[in-house]
Amino acid sequence: MIKAILIFNNHGKPRLSKFYEHYNEDIEQQIIRETFHLVSKRDENVCNFLEGGMLIGGSDYKLIYRHYATLYFVFCVDSSESELGILDLIQVFVETLDKCFENVCELDLIFHVDKVHNILAEMVMGGMVLETNMNEIITQVDAQNKMEKSEVRLTLPVHYFYLSVYQAGQVDTGRYCRSACSCRISCKEHEPPGNAQKHQHW
Amino acid sequence: MPAPIRLRELIRTIRTARTQAEEREMIQKECAAIRSSFREEDNTYRCRNVAKLLYMHMLGYPAHFGQLECLKLIASQKFTDKRIGYLGAMLLLDERQDVHLLMTNCIKNDLNHSTQYVQGLALCTLGCMGSSEMCRDLAGEVEKLLKTSNSYLRKKAALCAVHVIRKVPELMEMFLPATKNLLSEKNHGVLHTSVVLLTEMCERSPDMLAHFRKLVPQLVRILKNLIMSGYSPEHDVSGISDPFLQVRILRLLRILGKSDDDSSEAMNDILAQVATNTETSKNVGNAILYETVLTIMDIKSESGLRVLAINILGRFLLNNDKNIRYVALTSLLKTVQTDHNAVQRHRSTIVDCLKDLDVSIKRRAMELSFALVNGNNIRGMMKELLYFLDSCDPEFKADCASGVFLAAEKYAPSKRWHIDTIMRVLTTAGSYVRDDSVPNLIQLITNSVEMHAYTVQRLYKALLDDISQQPLVQVASWCIGEYGDLLVSGQCEEEEPIQVSEDEVLDVLEGLLVSNLSAPVTRGYSLTAIMKLSTRFSSVNRIKKVVSIYGSSIDVELQQRAVEYNALFKKYDHMRPALLERMPIMEKSASNGPTEIVQTNGETEPSVVEPKHLPPVTQPVNQANDLLDLLGGNDVVPVIQTTMPTKPASAGGELLDLLGDLSLSGGPAPASSVPTSQPSFLMDGLSSQPLFNDIAAAAIPPMTAYNKNGLKIDFTFERANPNPNIAVITIHASNSTEADMTDFVFQAAVPKTFQLQLLSPSSNVVPALNQGTVTQVIRVLNPQKQQLRMRIKLTYTLKGSPVQDLAEVNNFPPQSWQ
């Protein structure tokens, strides 16, 4: 069983924290800090498995982590999970994120925490692995996002429709605009309709 | 009230904060805004607010005021709201809050919703944080969903069922009918979660386990399809078809096949196939192989398969990837108990892993190395382990030191090696050894009687180098106290003896007393050691001075000891030698040496002296009595009848001194001592050590053991070289009568503490008129160096009539049993 999934950056700031067993809020923060300390001390060429820290259950639990650029993906598991299998799972998770966000970077995770949670919910449920097929996961997530968007279109005023028509030529999947800006946010939502001639990013 | 800001606005704002205080301020402001927005009961923006709240919760700020809002969102009709609401429920709520029960009805409705995604959300939330009450209420719904044909829902329902079973184990039977055709699904997601469900049920209940054993053929078939199917793009991960499912199935097979022959047999083929066909170039292949190996080791597989498994693990050990090596070491640790020999083959690789840079690998390699130590490889392994001890991190040192002690105790090839090893550990990792190692070591040292001089010399040298490691210092001061005379007299067979004067020794011990590095316990040890030396050294005045100084020490323990030792000098001076004698060999099982105390002088000990310093008068006496009883309760008269050829003139005095000293370990007796009250008993008990050290191990004079009725039996002695405790006696039987003695049988009996081995005689006819002799070799093992006594029985036929005779042989020369 997976006890917790944590994503934090090289300085220890949490980017995603999902616990499958309940802890108090302050204990959760302490766990994140402790895990960061344990994992950041590791060299680049050592193995990816660690004994869990004291707060998260000590030597009964293992921390399986992978370091991608500026982010650490840490899964805290007990002995019923295969260590090498979890390593592969982390890889599949990151690849899925990559497909969903197109060249995912840390900023994507910062600004779209809820979407990351949704993707994760399709992969791991209740501490157990639900689905490992990347395409399947992406299909489900897309379908749910579409449902959300259809609701948004129904409730929000017409000028958004105007905006989306304007954008039609430029946006390929209808989700994200291909500007050179690094914040990569959806252009549908950040600009009041008055400036529909050009969309600005900041 | 203006529209609440969006989530990403908030995130952006927070990111601009430069200090923690600024961030806190921003968040507090936003929390206030959210709270007022919640109060207004605004439906449109609730979702946004809760999203922001969840973000702040992730950063570590309190967010419980949003719990009820999550519930409201769940109850809403919009999918967006529900999504955030359920996410919030999973992050903020748990069974400890009463609020969560309010969700039950919502979830129930959503489980029956028309949209599958809503149903999925409900299942997900229930599966993550459902309490036992919720699970009980909703188990029926979950079970219904387990039977639908919608694979998206089915897989979620399966995992939700696992959670329900974990929370409420009694409901397991409810899900049994639904599991019937779970495995016939084509969808891999459903297959995967079904296998998880089956695994959970099998682990929880042995009945279920028995019930599901019949699924083994089906599982084997699925696995086979996965391996043989070739490339299928949707399930492919780095060239292998759905490795996650393969690993899960292997795990379930492991549980089903454990201790069941039929299932294990059904699995053998497929396991062999997986083990040989899987590609090992990528991590996925190794993951599957690893799982296969674990399964093979757990079920009742045939031996060929087990050897294959261990070889795979051996290959893993040589892999460059650290993860693989770690995993291999972990599984070898599990299998070393059962397949010890197979793992031994990889010993050298494992020992190499000790030098790895990775901490996790080093730890595993260390544990495995200790498990692999046995009598054959002890020397080589110990060298490696000691080298490891020198260079490893402090967190390992304690475990490594205790492991080394255990291994050395079990498999030490010689006493000297044992002592050397322990000294090495003490000098390198002295401060990390456990507390009980000090008494264990002391006990070991007293047991290895012949090594005393060597030991004390080495310990003294170590003390000169470094007095910071307390266990080492404690053992060293104890030894110097006991065997200081050996140290000063400079006799050491094993090593080059060093020249140490009494004053130097006392300097060192006094240095320990005053040093800042010494712990109070260590000071106690050194004070007692100094006191003991008062009977072994000649510079008693200096010792008296030291002891009287400490009579006013601040440390209560030291003060008490010093005062009582002072009393020993003044009022009880006649008792001092008896009190401060050598310690006997301590029994391992007994608490601290002999428990009975014979009152040598009718007076009791000062109470502060530690129990192990009590005089060991009794043990040899009791043993002597036992000896006499065993041999049929003969005489109590002193047994030593041989002459002592090179006894110096003051023989009488010295003998009595020795009796007073009762030294079981060698050394000339100290100058001043008082004869004790029962010389004859003590003489009986006098055992072991040579009375005269100057007698070299020269030829032992032969003796006549029996001479009666024309039959004369002579004993000649040799010492068996590899083991000085064994005396080899050759008997020569000669016959001075006129007729031959036929059917000559020689039998011998020795007391309990000895062991006797009688080899076959040269013949059983003793020719007449001393024309020839019959020889027979007797080997006597005398580990405790007790005085040798023997009872012999002779039977022979002389001139047709059988003759039988019993005799006692007591006149063994002392060198034969020393």
PDB file of C-alpha atoms in Angstrom, chain A residues 1-2 7 13-26 28-29 32 42-43 45-51 59 62 66 78-92 95 106-107 109-115 117-119 121-137 139-149 151-152 155-156 160 176 183 185-186 188-190 202, chain B residues 6-9 11-12 15 20 23 51 55 57-64 67 77-81 83-84 87 90-97 115-118 120-121 123-125 127-128 151-152 155-160 162-163 166 187-190 192-193 196 200 203 233-235 237 242-245 247-248 251 283-288 290-291 316 321-324 326-327 330 357-361 363-364:
ATOM      1  CA  MET A   1       0.000   0.000   0.000  1.00  0.00           C
ATOM      2  CA  ILE A   2       1.191   3.476  -0.804  1.00  0.00           C
ATOM      3  CA  ILE A   7       6.311  16.149  -4.781  1.00  0.00           C
ATOM      4  CA  LYS A  13       8.693  23.532  -1.065  1.00  0.00           C
ATOM      5  CA  PRO A  14       5.812  21.119  -1.470  1.00  0.00           C
ATOM      6  CA  ARG A  15       4.241  21.027  -4.919  1.00  0.00           C
ATOM      7  CA  LEU A  16       1.848  18.184  -4.242  1.00  0.00           C
ATOM      8  CA  SER A  17       1.121  16.224  -1.087  1.00  0.00           C
ATOM      9  CA  LYS A  18      -1.321  13.378  -0.936  1.00  0.00           C
ATOM     10  CA  PHE A  19      -1.577  11.196   2.135  1.00  0.00           C
ATOM     11  CA  TYR A  20      -3.507   7.949   2.033  1.00  0.00           C
ATOM     12  CA  GLU A  21      -3.489   7.643   5.749  1.00  0.00           C
ATOM     13  CA  HIS A  22      -4.648  10.373   8.004  1.00  0.00           C
ATOM     14  CA  TYR A  23      -2.264  12.618   9.869  1.00  0.00           C
ATOM     15  CA  ASN A  24      -2.739  15.944  11.540  1.00  0.00           C
ATOM     16  CA  GLU A  25      -1.867  18.943   9.453  1.00  0.00           C
ATOM     17  CA  ASP A  26       1.242  19.870  11.382  1.00  0.00           C
ATOM     18  CA  GLU A  28       1.942  16.275   7.581  1.00  0.00           C
ATOM     19  CA  GLN A  29       4.143  19.309   7.228  1.00  0.00           C
ATOM     20  CA  ILE A  32       7.254  16.652   4.246  1.00  0.00           C
ATOM     21  CA  ARG A  42      21.349  11.599  -1.292  1.00  0.00           C
ATOM     22  CA  ASP A  43      23.980  11.591  -3.918  1.00  0.00           C
ATOM     23  CA  ASN A  45      24.470   7.853  -8.142  1.00  0.00           C
ATOM     24  CA  VAL A  46      23.091   5.966  -5.175  1.00  0.00           C
ATOM     25  CA  CYS A  47      20.041   3.761  -5.218  1.00  0.00           C
ATOM     26  CA  ASN A  48      16.577   5.225  -5.122  1.00  0.00           C
ATOM     27  CA  PHE A  49      15.360   3.475  -2.001  1.00  0.00           C
ATOM     28  CA  LEU A  50      15.488   4.775   1.537  1.00  0.00           C
ATOM     29  CA  GLU A  51      14.147   3.754   4.871  1.00  0.00           C
ATOM     30  CA  SER A  59      11.963   1.173   8.873  1.00  0.00           C
ATOM     31  CA  LYS A  62      10.356   2.718   2.367  1.00  0.00           C
ATOM     32  CA  ARG A  66      13.088   9.918  -8.342  1.00  0.00           C
ATOM     33  CA  ASP A  78       5.081  -0.413   2.768  1.00  0.00           C
ATOM     34  CA  SER A  79       6.511  -3.845   2.148  1.00  0.00           C
ATOM     35  CA  SER A  80       3.607  -5.113   0.091  1.00  0.00           C
ATOM     36  CA  GLU A  81       4.642  -3.047  -2.909  1.00  0.00           C
ATOM     37  CA  SER A  82       7.432  -4.031  -5.243  1.00  0.00           C
ATOM     38  CA  GLU A  83      10.166  -1.390  -5.095  1.00  0.00           C
ATOM     39  CA  LEU A  84      11.154  -1.670  -8.713  1.00  0.00           C
ATOM     40  CA  GLY A  85       7.501  -1.606  -9.714  1.00  0.00           C
ATOM     41  CA  ILE A  86       6.962   1.667  -7.893  1.00  0.00           C
ATOM     42  CA  LEU A  87       9.945   3.153  -9.672  1.00  0.00           C
ATOM     43  CA  ASP A  88       8.231   2.322 -12.935  1.00  0.00           C
ATOM     44  CA  LEU A  89       5.012   3.774 -11.628  1.00  0.00           C
ATOM     45  CA  ILE A  90       6.722   7.077 -10.927  1.00  0.00           C
ATOM     46  CA  GLN A  91       8.004   7.044 -14.447  1.00  0.00           C
ATOM     47  CA  VAL A  92       4.528   6.413 -15.844  1.00  0.00           C
ATOM     48  CA  GLU A  95       5.133  10.638 -18.501  1.00  0.00           C
ATOM     49  CA  GLU A 106       7.607  22.879 -12.322  1.00  0.00           C
ATOM     50  CA  LEU A 107       5.468  25.892 -13.066  1.00  0.00           C
ATOM     51  CA  LEU A 109       2.620  21.801 -11.247  1.00  0.00           C
ATOM     52  CA  ILE A 110       2.554  25.019  -9.278  1.00  0.00           C
ATOM     53  CA  PHE A 111      -0.341  26.555 -11.091  1.00  0.00           C
ATOM     54  CA  HIS A 112      -2.369  23.446 -11.755  1.00  0.00           C
ATOM     55  CA  VAL A 113      -2.245  21.559  -8.505  1.00  0.00           C
ATOM     56  CA  ASP A 114      -5.858  20.522  -8.796  1.00  0.00           C
ATOM     57  CA  LYS A 115      -5.325  19.045 -12.238  1.00  0.00           C
ATOM     58  CA  HIS A 117      -4.528  15.762  -8.196  1.00  0.00           C
ATOM     59  CA  ASN A 118      -7.123  14.694 -10.727  1.00  0.00           C
ATOM     60  CA  ILE A 119      -4.566  12.841 -12.800  1.00  0.00           C
ATOM     61  CA  ALA A 121      -6.691  10.160  -8.673  1.00  0.00           C
ATOM     62  CA  GLU A 122      -6.978   8.202 -11.885  1.00  0.00           C
ATOM     63  CA  MET A 123      -3.764   6.339 -11.158  1.00  0.00           C
ATOM     64  CA  VAL A 124      -3.730   5.651  -7.454  1.00  0.00           C
ATOM     65  CA  MET A 125      -6.812   5.221  -5.336  1.00  0.00           C
ATOM     66  CA  GLY A 126      -6.876   4.592  -1.626  1.00  0.00           C
ATOM     67  CA  GLY A 127      -3.169   3.856  -1.599  1.00  0.00           C
ATOM     68  CA  MET A 128      -3.416   1.191  -4.272  1.00  0.00           C
ATOM     69  CA  VAL A 129      -2.496   1.326  -7.911  1.00  0.00           C
ATOM     70  CA  LEU A 130      -5.617   1.746 -10.028  1.00  0.00           C
ATOM     71  CA  GLU A 131      -4.490   2.167 -13.590  1.00  0.00           C
ATOM     72  CA  THR A 132      -1.105   2.092 -15.186  1.00  0.00           C
ATOM     73  CA  ASN A 133      -1.940   2.462 -18.809  1.00  0.00           C
ATOM     74  CA  MET A 134      -1.009   5.988 -19.784  1.00  0.00           C
ATOM     75  CA  ASN A 135      -3.457   6.324 -22.642  1.00  0.00           C
ATOM     76  CA  GLU A 136      -6.330   5.086 -20.579  1.00  0.00           C
ATOM     77  CA  ILE A 137      -5.572   7.595 -17.851  1.00  0.00           C
ATOM     78  CA  THR A 139      -8.572   9.519 -21.945  1.00  0.00           C
ATOM     79  CA  GLN A 140     -10.405   9.572 -18.642  1.00  0.00           C
ATOM     80  CA  VAL A 141      -8.880  12.803 -17.532  1.00  0.00           C
ATOM     81  CA  ASP A 142      -9.679  14.463 -20.840  1.00  0.00           C
ATOM     82  CA  ALA A 143     -13.261  13.325 -20.707  1.00  0.00           C
ATOM     83  CA  GLN A 144     -13.701  14.737 -17.236  1.00  0.00           C
ATOM     84  CA  ASN A 145     -12.093  17.986 -18.167  1.00  0.00           C
ATOM     85  CA  LYS A 146     -14.430  18.258 -21.094  1.00  0.00           C
ATOM     86  CA  MET A 147     -17.364  17.809 -18.797  1.00  0.00           C
ATOM     87  CA  GLU A 148     -16.075  20.587 -16.629  1.00  0.00           C
ATOM     88  CA  LYS A 149     -15.599  22.884 -19.530  1.00  0.00           C
ATOM     89  CA  GLU A 151     -20.419  23.350 -17.601  1.00  0.00           C
ATOM     90  CA  VAL A 152     -18.303  26.469 -17.577  1.00  0.00           C
ATOM     91  CA  THR A 155     -22.800  29.350 -16.947  1.00  0.00           C
ATOM     92  CA  LEU A 156     -20.369  32.076 -17.882  1.00  0.00           C
ATOM     93  CA  TYR A 160     -15.924  34.025 -23.508  1.00  0.00           C
ATOM     94  CA  TYR A 176      -3.319  26.137 -23.830  1.00  0.00           C
ATOM     95  CA  CYS A 183       3.724  30.862 -17.427  1.00  0.00           C
ATOM     96  CA  ILE A 185      -1.612  29.581 -18.580  1.00  0.00           C
ATOM     97  CA  SER A 186      -4.833  29.193 -20.399  1.00  0.00           C
ATOM     98  CA  LYS A 188      -9.249  31.954 -21.927  1.00  0.00           C
ATOM     99  CA  GLU A 189      -9.246  32.981 -18.381  1.00  0.00           C
ATOM    100  CA  HIS A 190      -6.825  35.706 -17.701  1.00  0.00           C
ATOM    101  CA  TRP A 202       2.256  38.663 -17.499  1.00  0.00           C
TER     102      TRP A 202
ATOM    103  CA  ARG B   6      -8.804  33.071  -8.990  1.00  0.00           C
ATOM    104  CA  LEU B   7      -6.540  30.315  -7.818  1.00  0.00           C
ATOM    105  CA  ARG B   8      -3.710  31.164 -10.053  1.00  0.00           C
ATOM    106  CA  GLU B   9      -3.853  34.782  -9.064  1.00  0.00           C
ATOM    107  CA  ILE B  11      -0.558  31.447  -6.444  1.00  0.00           C
ATOM    108  CA  ARG B  12       1.122  34.209  -8.344  1.00  0.00           C
ATOM    109  CA  ARG B  15       5.076  33.536  -5.161  1.00  0.00           C
ATOM    110  CA  GLN B  20       7.838  33.807   5.184  1.00  0.00           C
ATOM    111  CA  GLU B  23       3.559  35.014   2.692  1.00  0.00           C
ATOM    112  CA  ALA B  51      -9.538  25.416  -4.539  1.00  0.00           C
ATOM    113  CA  TYR B  55      -3.623  25.187  -2.031  1.00  0.00           C
ATOM    114  CA  HIS B  57      -3.578  23.722   3.066  1.00  0.00           C
ATOM    115  CA  MET B  58      -0.826  22.169   1.007  1.00  0.00           C
ATOM    116  CA  LEU B  59       1.499  24.956   2.005  1.00  0.00           C
ATOM    117  CA  GLY B  60       0.759  24.144   5.619  1.00  0.00           C
ATOM    118  CA  TYR B  61      -1.794  26.662   6.766  1.00  0.00           C
ATOM    119  CA  PRO B  62      -4.910  25.624   8.682  1.00  0.00           C
ATOM    120  CA  ALA B  63      -7.936  25.107   6.537  1.00  0.00           C
ATOM    121  CA  HIS B  64     -10.588  23.377   8.585  1.00  0.00           C
ATOM    122  CA  GLN B  67     -14.746  21.389   5.539  1.00  0.00           C
ATOM    123  CA  GLN B  77     -25.184  19.379  -9.312  1.00  0.00           C
ATOM    124  CA  LYS B  78     -22.259  20.687 -11.270  1.00  0.00           C
ATOM    125  CA  PHE B  79     -19.423  18.358 -12.078  1.00  0.00           C
ATOM    126  CA  THR B  80     -16.820  21.042 -11.479  1.00  0.00           C
ATOM    127  CA  ASP B  81     -18.135  21.632  -8.011  1.00  0.00           C
ATOM    128  CA  ARG B  83     -14.749  17.458  -8.417  1.00  0.00           C
ATOM    129  CA  ILE B  84     -13.264  20.108  -6.174  1.00  0.00           C
ATOM    130  CA  LEU B  87     -10.868  16.514  -3.657  1.00  0.00           C
ATOM    131  CA  MET B  90     -10.129  13.693   0.589  1.00  0.00           C
ATOM    132  CA  LEU B  91      -7.560  16.249   1.650  1.00  0.00           C
ATOM    133  CA  LEU B  92      -9.273  17.944   4.548  1.00  0.00           C
ATOM    134  CA  LEU B  93     -11.596  15.390   6.049  1.00  0.00           C
ATOM    135  CA  ASP B  94     -11.071  12.115   7.723  1.00  0.00           C
ATOM    136  CA  GLU B  95     -12.956   9.815   9.963  1.00  0.00           C
ATOM    137  CA  ARG B  96     -12.009  11.674  13.046  1.00  0.00           C
ATOM    138  CA  GLN B  97     -14.224  14.569  12.151  1.00  0.00           C
ATOM    139  CA  THR B 115     -22.637   9.977 -15.246  1.00  0.00           C
ATOM    140  CA  GLN B 116     -19.873   7.504 -14.795  1.00  0.00           C
ATOM    141  CA  TYR B 117     -17.386  10.149 -13.824  1.00  0.00           C
ATOM    142  CA  VAL B 118     -19.490  11.251 -10.920  1.00  0.00           C
ATOM    143  CA  GLY B 120     -16.055   7.389 -10.246  1.00  0.00           C
ATOM    144  CA  LEU B 121     -15.477  10.406  -8.031  1.00  0.00           C
ATOM    145  CA  LEU B 123     -15.976   5.621  -5.465  1.00  0.00           C
ATOM    146  CA  CYS B 124     -12.604   7.306  -5.299  1.00  0.00           C
ATOM    147  CA  THR B 125     -13.477   9.333  -2.247  1.00  0.00           C
ATOM    148  CA  GLY B 127     -12.030   4.322  -1.256  1.00  0.00           C
ATOM    149  CA  CYS B 128      -9.633   6.876   0.123  1.00  0.00           C
ATOM    150  CA  SER B 151     -14.717  -1.302 -16.938  1.00  0.00           C
ATOM    151  CA  TYR B 152     -13.953   2.221 -15.731  1.00  0.00           C
ATOM    152  CA  LYS B 155     -11.844  -1.195 -11.548  1.00  0.00           C
ATOM    153  CA  LYS B 156     -12.619   1.640  -9.180  1.00  0.00           C
ATOM    154  CA  ALA B 157     -15.201  -0.478  -7.446  1.00  0.00           C
ATOM    155  CA  ALA B 158     -12.651  -3.246  -6.988  1.00  0.00           C
ATOM    156  CA  LEU B 159     -10.228  -0.963  -5.184  1.00  0.00           C
ATOM    157  CA  CYS B 160     -13.026   0.555  -3.182  1.00  0.00           C
ATOM    158  CA  VAL B 162     -10.412  -3.473  -0.911  1.00  0.00           C
ATOM    159  CA  HIS B 163     -10.744  -0.424   1.274  1.00  0.00           C
ATOM    160  CA  ARG B 166      -9.760  -3.307   5.263  1.00  0.00           C
ATOM    161  CA  ASN B 187      -9.473  -4.855 -19.691  1.00  0.00           C
ATOM    162  CA  HIS B 188      -6.121  -4.769 -18.020  1.00  0.00           C
ATOM    163  CA  GLY B 189      -7.143  -2.098 -15.567  1.00  0.00           C
ATOM    164  CA  VAL B 190      -9.922  -4.258 -14.262  1.00  0.00           C
ATOM    165  CA  HIS B 192      -5.074  -5.418 -12.246  1.00  0.00           C
ATOM    166  CA  THR B 193      -7.460  -4.186  -9.599  1.00  0.00           C
ATOM    167  CA  VAL B 196      -5.350  -6.642  -5.933  1.00  0.00           C
ATOM    168  CA  GLU B 200      -6.273  -8.675  -0.173  1.00  0.00           C
ATOM    169  CA  GLU B 203      -4.158 -12.336   2.836  1.00  0.00           C
ATOM    170  CA  PRO B 233       1.088  -0.971 -28.053  1.00  0.00           C
ATOM    171  CA  GLU B 234      -1.437  -0.075 -25.441  1.00  0.00           C
ATOM    172  CA  HIS B 235       0.137  -2.015 -22.621  1.00  0.00           C
ATOM    173  CA  VAL B 237       6.202  -0.325 -21.149  1.00  0.00           C
ATOM    174  CA  ASP B 242       2.030  -4.689 -18.960  1.00  0.00           C
ATOM    175  CA  PRO B 243       4.716  -5.362 -16.400  1.00  0.00           C
ATOM    176  CA  PHE B 244       2.569  -4.035 -13.570  1.00  0.00           C
ATOM    177  CA  LEU B 245      -0.009  -6.710 -14.156  1.00  0.00           C
ATOM    178  CA  VAL B 247       4.154  -8.339 -11.137  1.00  0.00           C
ATOM    179  CA  ARG B 248       0.751  -8.350  -9.443  1.00  0.00           C
ATOM    180  CA  ARG B 251       2.580 -11.778  -6.167  1.00  0.00           C
ATOM    181  CA  ASN B 283      14.280  -1.767 -15.055  1.00  0.00           C
ATOM    182  CA  VAL B 284      10.902  -3.279 -15.925  1.00  0.00           C
ATOM    183  CA  GLY B 285      12.442  -6.580 -16.822  1.00  0.00           C
ATOM    184  CA  ASN B 286      14.339  -6.605 -13.580  1.00  0.00           C
ATOM    185  CA  ALA B 287      11.208  -5.779 -11.634  1.00  0.00           C
ATOM    186  CA  ILE B 288       9.487  -8.823 -13.056  1.00  0.00           C
ATOM    187  CA  TYR B 290      12.756  -9.848  -8.898  1.00  0.00           C
ATOM    188  CA  GLU B 291       9.142 -10.672  -8.240  1.00  0.00           C
ATOM    189  CA  PHE B 316      21.636  -8.846  -9.941  1.00  0.00           C
ATOM    190  CA  ASP B 321      22.367  -0.307 -11.306  1.00  0.00           C
ATOM    191  CA  LYS B 322      22.368   0.367  -7.604  1.00  0.00           C
ATOM    192  CA  ASN B 323      18.671  -0.247  -7.266  1.00  0.00           C
ATOM    193  CA  ILE B 324      19.016  -3.725  -8.576  1.00  0.00           C
ATOM    194  CA  TYR B 326      19.886  -3.172  -3.283  1.00  0.00           C
ATOM    195  CA  VAL B 327      16.936  -5.304  -4.182  1.00  0.00           C
ATOM    196  CA  THR B 330      17.378  -7.549   0.417  1.00  0.00           C
ATOM    197  CA  LEU B 357      29.388   4.288  -1.407  1.00  0.00           C
ATOM    198  CA  ASP B 358      25.688   3.933  -0.947  1.00  0.00           C
ATOM    199  CA  VAL B 359      24.554   3.809   2.649  1.00  0.00           C
ATOM    200  CA  SER B 360      21.541   1.577   2.055  1.00  0.00           C
ATOM    201  CA  ILE B 361      23.606  -0.968   0.164  1.00  0.00           C
ATOM    202  CA  ARG B 363      23.823  -1.674   5.540  1.00  0.00           C
ATOM    203  CA  ARG B 364      22.284  -4.572   3.701  1.00  0.00           C
TER     204      ARG B 364
END
